[in-house]
mmCIF file of C-alpha atoms in Angstrom:
data_model
loop_
_atom_site.group_PDB
_atom_site.id
_atom_site.type_symbol
_atom_site.label_atom_id
_atom_site.label_comp_id
_atom_site.label_asym_id
_atom_site.label_seq_id
_atom_site.Cartn_x
_atom_site.Cartn_y
_atom_site.Cartn_z
ATOM 1 C CA GLY A 1 181.299 -56.486 -88.247
ATOM 2 C CA LYS A 2 178.662 -58.839 -87.002
ATOM 3 C CA PRO A 3 176.745 -57.900 -83.670
ATOM 4 C CA HIS A 4 177.860 -59.795 -80.336
ATOM 5 C CA GLY A 5 176.390 -63.146 -79.756
ATOM 6 C CA PHE A 6 175.424 -64.165 -83.047
ATOM 7 C CA PRO A 7 179.243 -66.015 -83.438
ATOM 8 C CA SER A 8 179.158 -67.799 -80.079
ATOM 9 C CA MET A 9 175.371 -69.208 -81.202
ATOM 10 C CA ARG A 10 176.300 -70.126 -84.290
ATOM 11 C CA GLY A 11 179.711 -71.857 -82.871
ATOM 12 C CA ARG A 12 177.789 -73.831 -79.310
ATOM 13 C CA ASP A 13 177.961 -77.724 -79.302
ATOM 14 C CA VAL A 14 174.853 -79.672 -79.008
ATOM 15 C CA ALA A 15 175.114 -79.981 -75.339
ATOM 16 C CA HIS A 16 175.143 -76.379 -74.873
ATOM 17 C CA ARG A 17 172.562 -75.434 -77.134
ATOM 18 C CA SER A 18 169.609 -77.624 -76.056
ATOM 19 C CA ALA A 19 170.156 -75.957 -72.114
ATOM 20 C CA ASP A 20 169.008 -72.795 -74.015
ATOM 21 C CA SER A 21 166.502 -73.550 -76.928
ATOM 22 C CA PRO A 22 163.470 -75.862 -76.474
ATOM 23 C CA ARG A 23 163.247 -79.412 -76.172
ATOM 24 C CA LYS A 24 162.042 -81.313 -78.333
ATOM 25 C CA ASP A 25 159.698 -83.015 -76.142
ATOM 26 C CA ALA A 26 159.152 -79.899 -74.066
ATOM 27 C CA VAL A 27 155.563 -78.565 -74.633
ATOM 28 C CA THR A 28 155.657 -74.720 -76.048
ATOM 29 C CA ARG A 29 154.303 -72.508 -73.282
ATOM 30 C CA LEU A 30 154.826 -69.247 -74.787
ATOM 31 C CA THR A 31 155.280 -67.841 -78.267
ATOM 32 C CA ILE A 32 157.661 -65.129 -78.404
ATOM 33 C CA ILE A 33 156.961 -62.306 -81.330
ATOM 34 C CA ILE A 34 159.667 -59.445 -82.643
ATOM 35 C CA PRO A 35 158.190 -57.926 -85.387
ATOM 36 C CA TYR A 36 159.978 -55.802 -87.783
ATOM 37 C CA VAL A 37 159.441 -53.536 -90.834
ATOM 38 C CA GLY A 38 162.224 -52.010 -92.301
ATOM 39 C CA SER A 39 163.115 -48.018 -93.534
ATOM 40 C CA ASP A 40 163.372 -46.428 -96.472
ATOM 41 C CA ASP A 41 165.943 -44.297 -95.223
ATOM 42 C CA ASP A 42 169.470 -45.855 -95.177
ATOM 43 C CA SER A 43 170.245 -44.188 -91.258
ATOM 44 C CA ALA A 44 167.003 -45.125 -90.040
ATOM 45 C CA ARG A 45 167.430 -48.421 -91.927
ATOM 46 C CA SER A 46 170.512 -49.264 -90.381
ATOM 47 C CA ARG A 47 169.381 -48.204 -86.752
ATOM 48 C CA GLY A 48 166.482 -50.506 -87.171
ATOM 49 C CA VAL A 49 168.379 -53.556 -88.053
ATOM 50 C CA LYS A 50 170.787 -52.846 -85.373
ATOM 51 C CA GLN A 51 168.130 -52.698 -82.698
ATOM 52 C CA LEU A 52 166.336 -55.870 -83.798
ATOM 53 C CA GLU A 53 169.706 -58.050 -84.006
ATOM 54 C CA GLU A 54 170.299 -56.871 -80.200
ATOM 55 C CA THR A 55 166.839 -57.950 -79.122
ATOM 56 C CA LEU A 56 167.023 -61.047 -80.773
ATOM 57 C CA VAL A 57 170.616 -61.821 -79.244
ATOM 58 C CA SER A 58 169.269 -61.020 -75.980
ATOM 59 C CA VAL A 59 166.072 -63.314 -76.761
ATOM 60 C CA LEU A 60 167.774 -65.781 -77.500
ATOM 61 C CA GLU A 61 170.398 -66.089 -74.849
ATOM 62 C CA ASN A 62 167.446 -65.541 -71.902
ATOM 63 C CA ARG A 63 165.038 -67.882 -73.316
ATOM 64 C CA PRO A 64 163.080 -70.513 -71.351
ATOM 65 C CA ARG A 65 163.090 -74.458 -72.476
ATOM 66 C CA ASP A 66 159.091 -74.022 -73.735
ATOM 67 C CA ALA A 67 159.041 -71.080 -75.801
ATOM 68 C CA GLN A 68 159.152 -70.453 -79.698
ATOM 69 C CA VAL A 69 160.613 -67.539 -80.675
ATOM 70 C CA VAL A 70 158.984 -66.074 -84.382
ATOM 71 C CA LEU A 71 160.805 -63.064 -85.991
ATOM 72 C CA VAL A 72 158.082 -61.823 -88.442
ATOM 73 C CA HIS A 73 159.466 -58.890 -90.722
ATOM 74 C CA ASP A 74 158.062 -57.228 -93.901
ATOM 75 C CA GLY A 75 160.640 -58.630 -96.099
ATOM 76 C CA SER A 76 163.303 -56.630 -95.532
ATOM 77 C CA TYR A 77 165.568 -58.664 -92.958
ATOM 78 C CA ALA A 78 168.119 -60.615 -95.252
ATOM 79 C CA ASP A 79 169.197 -63.125 -92.036
ATOM 80 C CA PRO A 80 172.644 -62.771 -92.640
ATOM 81 C CA TYR A 81 174.027 -65.468 -89.452
ATOM 82 C CA GLU A 82 171.347 -67.921 -90.775
ATOM 83 C CA LEU A 83 169.066 -67.654 -87.701
ATOM 84 C CA SER A 84 166.417 -70.624 -88.873
ATOM 85 C CA ASP A 85 167.911 -73.418 -86.666
ATOM 86 C CA GLU A 86 167.661 -70.844 -83.478
ATOM 87 C CA LEU A 87 163.880 -69.752 -84.302
ATOM 88 C CA SER A 88 161.366 -69.407 -86.693
ATOM 89 C CA ILE A 89 161.689 -66.386 -89.254
ATOM 90 C CA ARG A 90 158.456 -65.182 -90.810
ATOM 91 C CA PRO A 91 159.119 -62.919 -94.033
ATOM 92 C CA GLU A 92 155.637 -61.072 -94.951
ATOM 93 C CA PRO A 93 155.338 -58.963 -98.152
ATOM 94 C CA ALA A 94 156.292 -55.353 -98.142
ATOM 95 C CA GLY A 95 154.295 -52.468 -97.066
ATOM 96 C CA LYS A 96 152.081 -54.420 -93.985
ATOM 97 C CA SER A 97 152.131 -52.501 -90.487
ATOM 98 C CA ILE A 98 153.605 -53.512 -87.373
ATOM 99 C CA CYS A 99 149.856 -54.418 -86.401
ATOM 100 C CA ASP A 100 149.192 -56.953 -89.178
ATOM 101 C CA LEU A 101 152.472 -58.660 -89.109
ATOM 102 C CA VAL A 102 151.746 -59.469 -85.006
ATOM 103 C CA ASN A 103 148.220 -60.048 -85.916
ATOM 104 C CA GLY A 104 149.363 -62.646 -88.365
ATOM 105 C CA VAL A 105 151.792 -64.780 -86.061
ATOM 106 C CA LEU A 106 148.853 -64.685 -83.498
ATOM 107 C CA ALA A 107 146.550 -65.843 -85.610
ATOM 108 C CA ASP A 108 148.902 -69.200 -86.089
ATOM 109 C CA CYS A 109 149.611 -68.849 -82.497
ATOM 110 C CA GLU A 110 149.449 -72.687 -80.751
ATOM 111 C CA THR A 111 149.896 -71.242 -76.916
ATOM 112 C CA GLU A 112 147.732 -69.753 -74.721
ATOM 113 C CA VAL A 113 150.461 -66.945 -74.052
ATOM 114 C CA ALA A 114 152.503 -64.911 -76.409
ATOM 115 C CA ALA A 115 155.168 -62.258 -75.390
ATOM 116 C CA ILE A 116 155.808 -59.177 -77.833
ATOM 117 C CA LEU A 117 159.072 -57.727 -78.240
ATOM 118 C CA SER A 118 159.715 -54.224 -79.859
ATOM 119 C CA PRO A 119 163.016 -54.445 -81.600
ATOM 120 C CA GLY A 120 166.174 -52.214 -79.394
ATOM 121 C CA THR A 121 163.904 -53.951 -76.193
ATOM 122 C CA ILE A 122 166.597 -56.301 -74.742
ATOM 123 C CA ALA A 123 165.709 -59.018 -72.604
ATOM 124 C CA THR A 124 167.169 -60.389 -69.314
ATOM 125 C CA PRO A 125 167.528 -63.451 -67.001
ATOM 126 C CA ASP A 126 164.264 -64.498 -66.107
ATOM 127 C CA TRP A 127 161.943 -62.307 -67.458
ATOM 128 C CA THR A 128 159.719 -64.775 -68.167
ATOM 129 C CA ARG A 129 159.623 -66.769 -65.213
ATOM 130 C CA GLU A 130 156.015 -67.544 -63.933
ATOM 131 C CA ILE A 131 154.601 -65.324 -66.683
ATOM 132 C CA VAL A 132 152.367 -67.854 -68.063
ATOM 133 C CA GLU A 133 151.284 -68.919 -65.041
ATOM 134 C CA ARG A 134 149.763 -65.902 -63.943
ATOM 135 C CA PHE A 135 147.015 -66.635 -66.766
ATOM 136 C CA SER A 136 145.602 -69.450 -65.151
ATOM 137 C CA ASP A 137 143.073 -66.746 -63.902
ATOM 138 C CA ASP A 138 141.021 -66.221 -66.648
ATOM 139 C CA SER A 139 140.122 -62.599 -65.966
ATOM 140 C CA LEU A 140 143.841 -61.766 -66.927
ATOM 141 C CA GLY A 141 144.016 -60.651 -70.100
ATOM 142 C CA SER A 142 147.464 -58.798 -70.615
ATOM 143 C CA VAL A 143 150.886 -58.870 -68.610
ATOM 144 C CA SER A 144 153.217 -55.517 -68.367
ATOM 145 C CA PRO A 145 156.709 -56.367 -67.668
ATOM 146 C CA LEU A 146 159.149 -53.581 -66.121
ATOM 147 C CA VAL A 147 161.050 -51.264 -69.139
ATOM 148 C CA VAL A 148 164.112 -49.586 -67.992
ATOM 149 C CA SER A 149 166.773 -47.846 -69.121
ATOM 150 C CA LYS A 150 169.470 -48.922 -71.007
ATOM 151 C CA ASP A 151 171.515 -46.354 -69.352
ATOM 152 C CA ASP A 152 170.308 -46.390 -65.830
ATOM 153 C CA ALA A 153 168.417 -49.384 -64.292
ATOM 154 C CA GLN A 154 166.793 -47.437 -61.784
ATOM 155 C CA ARG A 155 165.331 -45.467 -64.688
ATOM 156 C CA ILE A 156 161.936 -46.666 -66.007
ATOM 157 C CA ILE A 157 161.195 -46.434 -69.605
ATOM 158 C CA ALA A 158 157.344 -47.940 -69.049
ATOM 159 C CA VAL A 159 155.420 -49.568 -66.829
ATOM 160 C CA GLY A 160 152.221 -50.025 -69.239
ATOM 161 C CA VAL A 161 149.858 -47.831 -70.805
ATOM 162 C CA HIS A 162 146.818 -45.982 -70.158
ATOM 163 C CA TYR A 163 145.432 -42.462 -71.731
ATOM 164 C CA SER A 164 144.140 -39.320 -70.542
ATOM 165 C CA ALA A 165 140.539 -38.197 -70.702
ATOM 166 C CA GLY A 166 141.275 -35.735 -73.607
ATOM 167 C CA GLY A 167 142.395 -39.217 -75.461
ATOM 168 C CA ALA A 168 146.426 -39.247 -75.547
ATOM 169 C CA ARG A 169 148.583 -42.021 -75.303
ATOM 170 C CA LYS A 170 149.858 -41.852 -72.089
ATOM 171 C CA LEU A 171 153.081 -43.967 -71.291
ATOM 172 C CA GLN A 172 153.416 -44.720 -67.761
ATOM 173 C CA GLY A 173 156.343 -44.154 -65.267
ATOM 174 C CA THR A 174 158.681 -43.076 -67.924
ATOM 175 C CA GLY A 175 161.654 -40.570 -66.849
ATOM 176 C CA ARG A 176 160.977 -41.385 -62.952
ATOM 177 C CA ALA A 177 162.544 -43.907 -60.599
ATOM 178 C CA VAL A 178 162.415 -47.414 -59.868
ATOM 179 C CA THR A 179 160.850 -47.486 -56.420
ATOM 180 C CA PRO A 180 158.645 -49.893 -54.745
ATOM 181 C CA ARG A 181 155.983 -47.129 -54.054
ATOM 182 C CA ARG A 182 155.921 -45.991 -57.631
ATOM 183 C CA LEU A 183 155.544 -49.241 -59.082
ATOM 184 C CA ARG A 184 152.643 -50.191 -56.149
ATOM 185 C CA SER A 185 150.602 -47.103 -56.957
ATOM 186 C CA SER A 186 151.963 -47.519 -61.035
ATOM 187 C CA ARG A 187 148.342 -46.850 -63.073
ATOM 188 C CA ILE A 188 147.880 -49.198 -66.440
ATOM 189 C CA LEU A 189 145.545 -50.543 -68.420
ATOM 190 C CA GLY A 190 148.223 -52.767 -70.492
ATOM 191 C CA PRO A 191 151.390 -52.977 -71.410
ATOM 192 C CA SER A 192 153.060 -50.964 -73.873
ATOM 193 C CA PHE A 193 154.809 -52.311 -77.382
ATOM 194 C CA TYR A 194 158.256 -51.990 -75.890
ATOM 195 C CA ALA A 195 157.231 -55.410 -74.211
ATOM 196 C CA GLY A 196 153.807 -56.980 -72.996
ATOM 197 C CA PHE A 197 152.554 -60.423 -72.718
ATOM 198 C CA TYR A 198 148.841 -61.635 -74.080
ATOM 199 C CA ARG A 199 146.806 -64.181 -73.938
ATOM 200 C CA VAL A 200 146.372 -65.073 -77.296
ATOM 201 C CA ASP A 201 142.568 -65.985 -77.385
ATOM 202 C CA ALA A 202 141.321 -62.580 -75.759
ATOM 203 C CA VAL A 203 143.441 -60.484 -78.174
ATOM 204 C CA LEU A 204 141.832 -61.990 -81.499
ATOM 205 C CA ALA A 205 138.417 -62.645 -80.108
ATOM 206 C CA VAL A 206 138.385 -58.360 -79.882
ATOM 207 C CA GLY A 207 140.207 -58.716 -83.543
ATOM 208 C CA GLY A 208 144.244 -58.372 -83.177
ATOM 209 C CA PHE A 209 146.253 -55.029 -82.979
ATOM 210 C CA ASP A 210 143.707 -52.847 -85.131
ATOM 211 C CA ALA A 211 146.008 -50.936 -87.784
ATOM 212 C CA GLN A 212 143.175 -48.860 -87.882
ATOM 213 C CA VAL A 213 144.989 -46.520 -85.214
ATOM 214 C CA GLY A 214 148.173 -47.221 -86.349
ATOM 215 C CA ASP A 215 151.181 -48.785 -84.901
ATOM 216 C CA ASP A 216 151.794 -45.623 -82.713
ATOM 217 C CA LEU A 217 148.493 -46.281 -81.195
ATOM 218 C CA ALA A 218 148.013 -49.888 -80.956
ATOM 219 C CA ASP A 219 149.575 -50.812 -77.694
ATOM 220 C CA VAL A 220 147.273 -48.518 -75.629
ATOM 221 C CA ASP A 221 144.046 -49.029 -78.501
ATOM 222 C CA LEU A 222 144.282 -52.938 -77.337
ATOM 223 C CA ALA A 223 144.327 -52.581 -73.816
ATOM 224 C CA ALA A 224 141.329 -49.966 -73.680
ATOM 225 C CA THR A 225 139.360 -52.271 -75.708
ATOM 226 C CA LEU A 226 140.502 -55.645 -73.979
ATOM 227 C CA ALA A 227 139.305 -53.435 -70.389
ATOM 228 C CA ALA A 228 136.443 -52.391 -72.090
ATOM 229 C CA VAL A 229 135.186 -56.245 -72.705
ATOM 230 C CA GLY A 230 136.510 -57.316 -69.092
ATOM 231 C CA TYR A 231 139.789 -58.231 -69.366
ATOM 232 C CA ARG A 232 142.297 -56.862 -66.398
ATOM 233 C CA SER A 233 145.953 -56.240 -66.703
ATOM 234 C CA GLU A 234 148.524 -56.752 -64.336
ATOM 235 C CA LEU A 235 152.018 -55.353 -63.817
ATOM 236 C CA ALA A 236 154.848 -57.877 -63.498
ATOM 237 C CA ALA A 237 157.680 -55.895 -62.080
ATOM 238 C CA GLU A 238 159.900 -58.849 -61.478
ATOM 239 C CA SER A 239 160.053 -58.745 -65.284
ATOM 240 C CA CYS A 240 162.285 -56.502 -66.183
ATOM 241 C CA LEU A 241 163.615 -55.458 -69.779
ATOM 242 C CA VAL A 242 165.836 -52.850 -71.075
ATOM 243 C CA ALA A 243 165.418 -49.954 -73.962
ATOM 244 C CA ASP A 244 165.881 -46.268 -74.868
ATOM 245 C CA PRO A 245 163.211 -43.704 -74.746
ATOM 246 C CA GLU A 246 160.709 -43.510 -77.595
ATOM 247 C CA ILE A 247 161.230 -40.808 -80.524
ATOM 248 C CA PRO A 248 158.114 -38.834 -80.717
ATOM 249 C CA SER A 249 156.467 -39.517 -84.078
ATOM 250 C CA ALA A 250 156.068 -36.947 -86.879
ATOM 251 C CA HIS A 251 152.089 -35.645 -87.204
ATOM 252 C CA ASN A 252 150.229 -35.371 -89.915
ATOM 253 C CA PHE A 253 146.832 -35.994 -91.314
ATOM 254 C CA GLN A 254 146.997 -39.889 -91.196
ATOM 255 C CA ARG A 255 148.294 -39.679 -87.220
ATOM 256 C CA GLY A 256 145.543 -37.098 -86.953
ATOM 257 C CA ARG A 257 143.030 -39.227 -88.085
ATOM 258 C CA GLN A 258 144.019 -42.098 -85.970
ATOM 259 C CA GLN A 259 144.684 -40.074 -83.337
ATOM 260 C CA GLN A 260 140.818 -38.938 -83.534
ATOM 261 C CA ARG A 261 139.531 -43.101 -84.432
ATOM 262 C CA PHE A 262 141.034 -43.612 -80.538
ATOM 263 C CA PHE A 263 139.357 -40.737 -79.073
ATOM 264 C CA TRP A 264 135.955 -41.378 -79.896
ATOM 265 C CA ARG A 265 136.165 -45.522 -79.592
ATOM 266 C CA HIS A 266 137.237 -45.155 -76.075
ATOM 267 C CA ALA A 267 136.173 -41.626 -74.548
ATOM 268 C CA ALA A 268 133.034 -42.972 -72.772
ATOM 269 C CA GLN A 269 135.314 -45.445 -70.459
ATOM 270 C CA ARG A 270 136.955 -41.879 -69.455
ATOM 271 C CA GLY A 271 133.786 -40.349 -69.156
ATOM 272 C CA TRP A 272 131.384 -38.750 -71.830
ATOM 273 C CA ILE A 273 131.269 -35.457 -69.942
ATOM 274 C CA ARG A 274 134.815 -35.662 -68.688
ATOM 275 C CA SER A 275 136.331 -36.993 -72.278
ATOM 276 C CA LEU A 276 134.980 -33.992 -74.167
ATOM 277 C CA LEU A 277 135.849 -31.057 -72.134
ATOM 278 C CA CYS A 278 139.201 -32.206 -71.480
ATOM 279 C CA HIS A 279 139.458 -33.507 -75.345
ATOM 280 C CA PRO A 280 139.424 -29.404 -77.210
ATOM 281 C CA PHE A 281 142.717 -28.902 -74.939
ATOM 282 C CA THR A 282 144.787 -32.282 -75.840
ATOM 283 C CA VAL A 283 144.281 -31.906 -79.899
ATOM 284 C CA VAL A 284 145.517 -27.642 -79.260
ATOM 285 C CA ARG A 285 147.949 -28.786 -77.610
ATOM 286 C CA GLN A 286 149.151 -31.702 -80.082
ATOM 287 C CA ALA A 287 148.532 -29.459 -82.726
ATOM 288 C CA LEU A 288 150.852 -26.340 -81.298
ATOM 289 C CA GLY A 289 153.429 -29.142 -80.559
ATOM 290 C CA ASP A 290 154.030 -29.370 -84.067
ATOM 291 C CA ILE A 291 154.165 -25.780 -85.192
ATOM 292 C CA PRO A 292 155.959 -24.876 -87.292
ATOM 293 C CA HIS A 293 155.699 -28.151 -88.808
ATOM 294 C CA PRO A 294 152.791 -27.664 -91.755
ATOM 295 C CA GLY A 295 152.191 -31.628 -90.205
ATOM 296 C CA SER A 296 149.953 -29.366 -87.454
ATOM 297 C CA VAL A 297 146.720 -28.689 -90.118
ATOM 298 C CA GLY A 298 147.186 -32.090 -91.438
ATOM 299 C CA GLN A 299 146.812 -33.579 -87.888
ATOM 300 C CA LEU A 300 143.660 -30.983 -87.722
ATOM 301 C CA LEU A 301 142.253 -32.416 -90.912
ATOM 302 C CA GLY A 302 142.714 -35.256 -90.202
ATOM 303 C CA ARG A 303 140.740 -35.542 -86.671
ATOM 304 C CA LEU A 304 137.819 -34.135 -88.749
ATOM 305 C CA VAL A 305 137.452 -36.643 -91.221
ATOM 306 C CA ALA A 306 138.004 -39.258 -88.722
ATOM 307 C CA SER A 307 135.336 -37.433 -86.451
ATOM 308 C CA LEU A 308 132.660 -38.091 -89.800
ATOM 309 C CA GLU A 309 133.739 -41.962 -89.586
ATOM 310 C CA TRP A 310 130.552 -42.760 -87.478
ATOM 311 C CA SER A 311 129.638 -45.921 -89.387
ATOM 312 C CA GLY A 312 133.035 -47.599 -88.286
ATOM 313 C CA TYR A 313 132.816 -46.341 -84.453
ATOM 314 C CA ARG A 314 129.105 -48.193 -84.468
ATOM 315 C CA SER A 315 131.112 -51.486 -85.529
ATOM 316 C CA TYR A 316 133.449 -51.513 -82.935
ATOM 317 C CA PHE A 317 131.025 -50.565 -79.919
ATOM 318 C CA ASP A 318 128.682 -53.347 -81.567
ATOM 319 C CA MET A 319 132.220 -55.762 -81.265
ATOM 320 C CA VAL A 320 132.463 -54.597 -78.195
ATOM 321 C CA HIS A 321 129.484 -55.419 -76.771
ATOM 322 C CA SER A 322 129.073 -58.632 -78.216
ATOM 323 C CA VAL A 323 132.466 -60.163 -77.243
ATOM 324 C CA ARG A 324 131.946 -59.096 -73.356
ATOM 325 C CA ASP A 325 128.433 -61.071 -73.579
ATOM 326 C CA GLN A 326 130.020 -64.127 -75.476
ATOM 327 C CA GLU A 327 133.428 -63.607 -73.067
ATOM 328 C CA LYS A 328 131.209 -63.885 -69.858
ATOM 329 C CA ILE A 329 133.921 -62.809 -67.398
ATOM 330 C CA SER A 330 133.001 -63.340 -64.066
ATOM 331 C CA LEU A 331 134.837 -59.902 -62.823
ATOM 332 C CA PRO A 332 133.342 -56.873 -63.330
ATOM 333 C CA LEU A 333 135.268 -53.840 -65.371
ATOM 334 C CA PRO A 334 138.712 -53.598 -64.188
ATOM 335 C CA SER A 335 139.572 -51.136 -62.271
ATOM 336 C CA PRO A 336 142.800 -49.114 -63.481
ATOM 337 C CA THR A 337 145.424 -49.811 -60.772
ATOM 338 C CA PRO A 338 146.610 -53.529 -61.297
ATOM 339 C CA LYS A 339 148.216 -56.200 -59.066
ATOM 340 C CA THR A 340 151.752 -54.861 -59.219
ATOM 341 C CA VAL A 341 154.538 -57.964 -58.338
ATOM 342 C CA VAL A 342 157.716 -55.471 -56.831
ATOM 343 C CA ASP A 343 159.413 -58.300 -54.895
ATOM 344 C CA SER A 344 162.860 -57.278 -56.498
ATOM 345 C CA GLN A 345 164.659 -54.823 -57.769
ATOM 346 C CA PRO A 346 165.859 -54.510 -61.324
ATOM 347 C CA GLN A 347 169.478 -55.097 -61.520
ATOM 348 C CA LYS A 348 171.913 -53.271 -63.591
ATOM 349 C CA SER A 349 172.331 -54.739 -66.729
ATOM 350 C CA SER A 350 175.695 -55.695 -68.214
ATOM 351 C CA ARG A 351 174.182 -55.147 -71.731
ATOM 352 C CA ARG A 352 174.706 -51.395 -73.220
ATOM 353 C CA ALA A 353 173.730 -50.363 -76.537
ATOM 354 C CA ALA A 354 176.479 -50.413 -78.537
#
């Protein structure tokens, strides 16, 4: 059947729609990007479409007047509810990754700030309030909202991302209770792919989300890269969204290769000696986690191949130095502890997973 929300949106009168949609005379200040890649598996495809449509409903119901909404997909979404009059729908050729889809929209973006939401992340009232104004600080590269559980609004799904000295991506705060003290002490480098706000020019300057590390690591890779060129990130706890916990990806050759690329790119930021000492433990732990799945062997082979790709790492380091020199950000490299706003506690969301 039709997901809750779409029939009422299509049946609104003009006066009601104008309250939710951007006014024609309003200046667009925020681009909201929702990327979607379909699946060949019937069950996964059905689940993915359901999550996408839940996100679309929530965003359209809670869209500020000065925002444009863009759904970008790999040609696998049929738009059965004819939403092209409510948002911009941008189909791309099949085979593109989430990174590719998002980068394509960012390259054409006319706003200073973009929000990126993954399918399954549910927007709540006022989730964008005063976020754009934060970017008047030129040193701010991204803002991470608070993402809480659909089943328990006092349980954190993510406050952002960081990574260990051994090179493992860390989803910060996940599973913990929402408290002012925990939010103030949260250490993040940037937003997760659940939801995040980005300075568009900064993201484009470093090449966007890099498919070389894969969709699963692209959020923390971009966060670490923006930090390396001098941008900082903030946690905005008053911007609250809801979602389900992540489903871990299976490890294989490609995944191992991407993980190793990420490690060599960013080991220096955590200190070479510390990183090199911690890295073997991370590799073994992640490989053991896949046993008896054959992906553990493929993962190790992928890491070995990636350790030989030094020309690629040299190009990455050259890019970072070039952007850092060009941007000339006035503040020093950012502390991993961001400014955090905890003026309000997230309220229980009325929306639940169907």
